């Protein structure tokens, strides 16, 4: 009985010490600092020229163009949605391209079964995109974060009445070092 009582007090003491440590770490993290946030990493190597009709000095145009390319798919020709990421390369930051690598298909919100059906039917998915007016973090001279609304229209000879697919992506566009040109440095579908 006494042994159990002592173990109970030890457990309480250990839990109290752990909570005190957590509180101390939390309070220490609340301190004020005057350091500036690290600069967004962008490529200093000039990328390909902007596609015709896109002003890559306008971050919103860059965001909308990239979103429309990343979410426009050709299942009849492409083995996976990752091919659309490759088509968006002209306005993607080279650092981001390397970071995404082979995982580009993960940006797509489509099941393998749906892709296989579209592939068999030679369907085409055309996307349009617009930058929304949603709240976003403050702009910096080299970075803008935005919410982009994307509508996908499926043209499928076997299912002509397939409804449009609506999705949202959080995106970051960064100004390329030493230029006034912008490139997308993150696409995060919601």
GROMACS .gro file of C-alpha atoms in nm:
model
  190
    1UNK     CA    1   0.000   0.000   0.000
    2UNK     CA    2   0.277   0.244   0.092
    3UNK     CA    3   0.474   0.134  -0.216
    4UNK     CA    4   0.177   0.216  -0.442
    5UNK     CA    5   0.135   0.552  -0.265
    6UNK     CA    6   0.504   0.641  -0.326
    7UNK     CA    7   0.482   0.533  -0.693
    8UNK     CA    8   0.173   0.752  -0.733
    9UNK     CA    9   0.361   1.054  -0.595
   10UNK     CA   10   0.658   0.981  -0.825
   11UNK     CA   11   0.427   0.965  -1.126
   12UNK     CA   12   0.267   1.296  -1.028
   13UNK     CA   13   0.611   1.452  -0.978
   14UNK     CA   14   0.731   1.330  -1.319
   15UNK     CA   15   0.418   1.459  -1.493
   16UNK     CA   16   0.448   1.793  -1.311
   17UNK     CA   17   0.815   1.824  -1.412
   18UNK     CA   18   0.731   1.744  -1.775
   19UNK     CA   19   0.452   2.003  -1.778
   20UNK     CA   20   0.683   2.262  -1.621
   21UNK     CA   21   0.943   2.191  -1.891
   22UNK     CA   22   0.683   2.229  -2.166
   23UNK     CA   23   0.564   2.558  -2.013
   24UNK     CA   24   0.923   2.684  -1.987
   25UNK     CA   25   0.991   2.603  -2.352
   26UNK     CA   26   0.665   2.769  -2.458
   27UNK     CA   27   0.740   3.086  -2.259
   28UNK     CA   28   1.096   3.098  -2.394
   29UNK     CA   29   0.957   3.084  -2.748
   30UNK     CA   30   0.736   3.387  -2.683
   31UNK     CA   31   1.028   3.625  -2.656
   32UNK     CA   32   1.070   3.917  -2.892
   33UNK     CA   33   1.339   3.910  -3.155
   34UNK     CA   34   1.435   4.159  -3.420
   35UNK     CA   35   1.575   3.916  -3.672
   36UNK     CA   36   1.422   3.924  -4.016
   37UNK     CA   37   1.283   3.611  -4.173
   38UNK     CA   38   1.518   3.430  -4.408
   39UNK     CA   39   1.482   3.524  -4.771
   40UNK     CA   40   1.287   3.290  -4.994
   41UNK     CA   41   1.521   3.068  -5.193
   42UNK     CA   42   1.497   3.136  -5.563
   43UNK     CA   43   1.707   3.041  -5.856
   44UNK     CA   44   1.968   3.288  -5.979
   45UNK     CA   45   1.980   3.102  -6.309
   46UNK     CA   46   1.741   3.256  -6.561
   47UNK     CA   47   1.474   3.009  -6.661
   48UNK     CA   48   1.304   2.968  -6.994
   49UNK     CA   49   1.124   3.262  -7.149
   50UNK     CA   50   0.764   3.317  -7.051
   51UNK     CA   51   0.507   3.152  -7.276
   52UNK     CA   52   0.334   3.374  -7.532
   53UNK     CA   53   0.053   3.575  -7.381
   54UNK     CA   54   0.184   3.557  -7.023
   55UNK     CA   55   0.354   3.855  -6.859
   56UNK     CA   56   0.591   3.691  -6.612
   57UNK     CA   57   0.638   4.028  -6.440
   58UNK     CA   58   0.279   3.990  -6.314
   59UNK     CA   59   0.269   3.738  -6.026
   60UNK     CA   60  -0.106   3.675  -6.063
   61UNK     CA   61  -0.070   3.588  -6.432
   62UNK     CA   62   0.212   3.348  -6.348
   63UNK     CA   63   0.006   3.180  -6.073
   64UNK     CA   64  -0.302   3.139  -6.293
   65UNK     CA   65  -0.102   3.008  -6.590
   66UNK     CA   66   0.086   2.751  -6.382
   67UNK     CA   67  -0.230   2.632  -6.202
   68UNK     CA   68  -0.412   2.591  -6.534
   69UNK     CA   69  -0.120   2.387  -6.674
   70UNK     CA   70  -0.063   2.170  -6.365
   71UNK     CA   71  -0.433   2.078  -6.352
   72UNK     CA   72  -0.493   2.030  -6.728
   73UNK     CA   73  -0.442   1.663  -6.802
   74UNK     CA   74  -0.423   1.443  -7.111
   75UNK     CA   75  -0.491   1.092  -6.980
   76UNK     CA   76  -0.503   0.950  -7.333
   77UNK     CA   77  -0.143   1.064  -7.396
   78UNK     CA   78   0.016   1.093  -7.052
   79UNK     CA   79   0.103   0.808  -6.819
   80UNK     CA   80   0.018   1.020  -6.513
   81UNK     CA   81  -0.080   1.373  -6.409
   82UNK     CA   82   0.291   1.444  -6.350
   83UNK     CA   83   0.323   1.521  -6.722
   84UNK     CA   84   0.120   1.837  -6.667
   85UNK     CA   85   0.379   1.955  -6.412
   86UNK     CA   86   0.640   1.921  -6.686
   87UNK     CA   87   0.427   2.135  -6.918
   88UNK     CA   88   0.423   2.409  -6.650
   89UNK     CA   89   0.805   2.417  -6.621
   90UNK     CA   90   0.856   2.747  -6.807
   91UNK     CA   91   0.704   2.935  -6.512
   92UNK     CA   92   0.817   2.707  -6.228
   93UNK     CA   93   1.115   2.798  -6.012
   94UNK     CA   94   1.402   2.559  -6.094
   95UNK     CA   95   1.463   2.501  -5.721
   96UNK     CA   96   1.098   2.395  -5.681
   97UNK     CA   97   1.122   2.163  -5.982
   98UNK     CA   98   1.416   1.985  -5.817
   99UNK     CA   99   1.234   1.969  -5.481
  100UNK     CA  100   0.921   1.814  -5.631
  101UNK     CA  101   1.111   1.569  -5.849
  102UNK     CA  102   0.923   1.248  -5.917
  103UNK     CA  103   0.643   1.332  -5.671
  104UNK     CA  104   0.467   1.574  -5.910
  105UNK     CA  105   0.179   1.330  -5.958
  106UNK     CA  106   0.097   1.390  -5.590
  107UNK     CA  107  -0.032   1.736  -5.679
  108UNK     CA  108  -0.327   1.575  -5.858
  109UNK     CA  109  -0.650   1.495  -5.681
  110UNK     CA  110  -0.751   1.202  -5.897
  111UNK     CA  111  -0.774   0.832  -5.820
  112UNK     CA  112  -0.591   0.569  -6.021
  113UNK     CA  113  -0.924   0.421  -6.126
  114UNK     CA  114  -1.053   0.752  -6.259
  115UNK     CA  115  -0.726   0.814  -6.444
  116UNK     CA  116  -0.744   0.463  -6.599
  117UNK     CA  117  -1.104   0.523  -6.713
  118UNK     CA  118  -1.014   0.861  -6.861
  119UNK     CA  119  -0.711   0.704  -7.030
  120UNK     CA  120  -0.921   0.428  -7.187
  121UNK     CA  121  -1.181   0.684  -7.301
  122UNK     CA  122  -0.917   0.929  -7.432
  123UNK     CA  123  -1.062   1.199  -7.207
  124UNK     CA  124  -0.907   1.544  -7.180
  125UNK     CA  125  -0.918   1.756  -6.864
  126UNK     CA  126  -0.893   2.129  -6.930
  127UNK     CA  127  -0.837   2.361  -6.634
  128UNK     CA  128  -0.895   2.729  -6.583
  129UNK     CA  129  -0.758   2.911  -6.281
  130UNK     CA  130  -0.802   3.243  -6.107
  131UNK     CA  131  -0.630   3.402  -5.812
  132UNK     CA  132  -0.891   3.461  -5.541
  133UNK     CA  133  -0.928   3.759  -5.312
  134UNK     CA  134  -0.895   3.540  -5.003
  135UNK     CA  135  -0.686   3.661  -4.711
  136UNK     CA  136  -0.320   3.582  -4.749
  137UNK     CA  137   0.009   3.659  -4.575
  138UNK     CA  138   0.158   4.001  -4.642
  139UNK     CA  139   0.344   4.035  -4.970
  140UNK     CA  140   0.719   4.080  -4.962
  141UNK     CA  141   0.935   4.226  -5.238
  142UNK     CA  142   1.026   3.872  -5.347
  143UNK     CA  143   0.729   3.653  -5.253
  144UNK     CA  144   0.350   3.638  -5.281
  145UNK     CA  145   0.124   3.370  -5.135
  146UNK     CA  146  -0.221   3.325  -5.282
  147UNK     CA  147  -0.524   3.098  -5.290
  148UNK     CA  148  -0.599   2.989  -5.646
  149UNK     CA  149  -0.938   2.851  -5.753
  150UNK     CA  150  -0.922   2.590  -6.027
  151UNK     CA  151  -1.205   2.452  -6.241
  152UNK     CA  152  -1.142   2.133  -6.438
  153UNK     CA  153  -1.368   2.053  -6.733
  154UNK     CA  154  -1.362   1.689  -6.836
  155UNK     CA  155  -1.422   1.612  -7.202
  156UNK     CA  156  -1.486   1.239  -7.205
  157UNK     CA  157  -1.647   1.083  -7.512
  158UNK     CA  158  -1.786   0.802  -7.294
  159UNK     CA  159  -1.933   1.033  -7.028
  160UNK     CA  160  -2.025   1.368  -7.184
  161UNK     CA  161  -2.221   1.482  -6.880
  162UNK     CA  162  -1.935   1.450  -6.632
  163UNK     CA  163  -1.952   1.752  -6.398
  164UNK     CA  164  -1.674   2.006  -6.368
  165UNK     CA  165  -1.432   1.944  -6.085
  166UNK     CA  166  -1.357   2.238  -5.854
  167UNK     CA  167  -1.048   2.259  -5.638
  168UNK     CA  168  -0.831   2.508  -5.454
  169UNK     CA  169  -0.454   2.530  -5.427
  170UNK     CA  170  -0.234   2.737  -5.202
  171UNK     CA  171   0.050   2.872  -5.414
  172UNK     CA  172   0.364   3.078  -5.371
  173UNK     CA  173   0.524   3.282  -5.646
  174UNK     CA  174   0.874   3.423  -5.601
  175UNK     CA  175   1.064   3.688  -5.789
  176UNK     CA  176   1.375   3.549  -5.949
  177UNK     CA  177   1.698   3.688  -5.809
  178UNK     CA  178   1.818   3.999  -5.990
  179UNK     CA  179   1.513   4.016  -6.220
  180UNK     CA  180   1.156   4.139  -6.224
  181UNK     CA  181   1.039   3.791  -6.337
  182UNK     CA  182   0.822   3.569  -6.118
  183UNK     CA  183   0.813   3.189  -6.097
  184UNK     CA  184   0.592   2.955  -5.893
  185UNK     CA  185   0.782   2.803  -5.603
  186UNK     CA  186   0.503   2.602  -5.437
  187UNK     CA  187   0.172   2.440  -5.527
  188UNK     CA  188  -0.021   2.285  -5.239
  189UNK     CA  189  -0.364   2.148  -5.329
  190UNK     CA  190  -0.620   2.173  -5.054
   0.00000   0.00000   0.00000
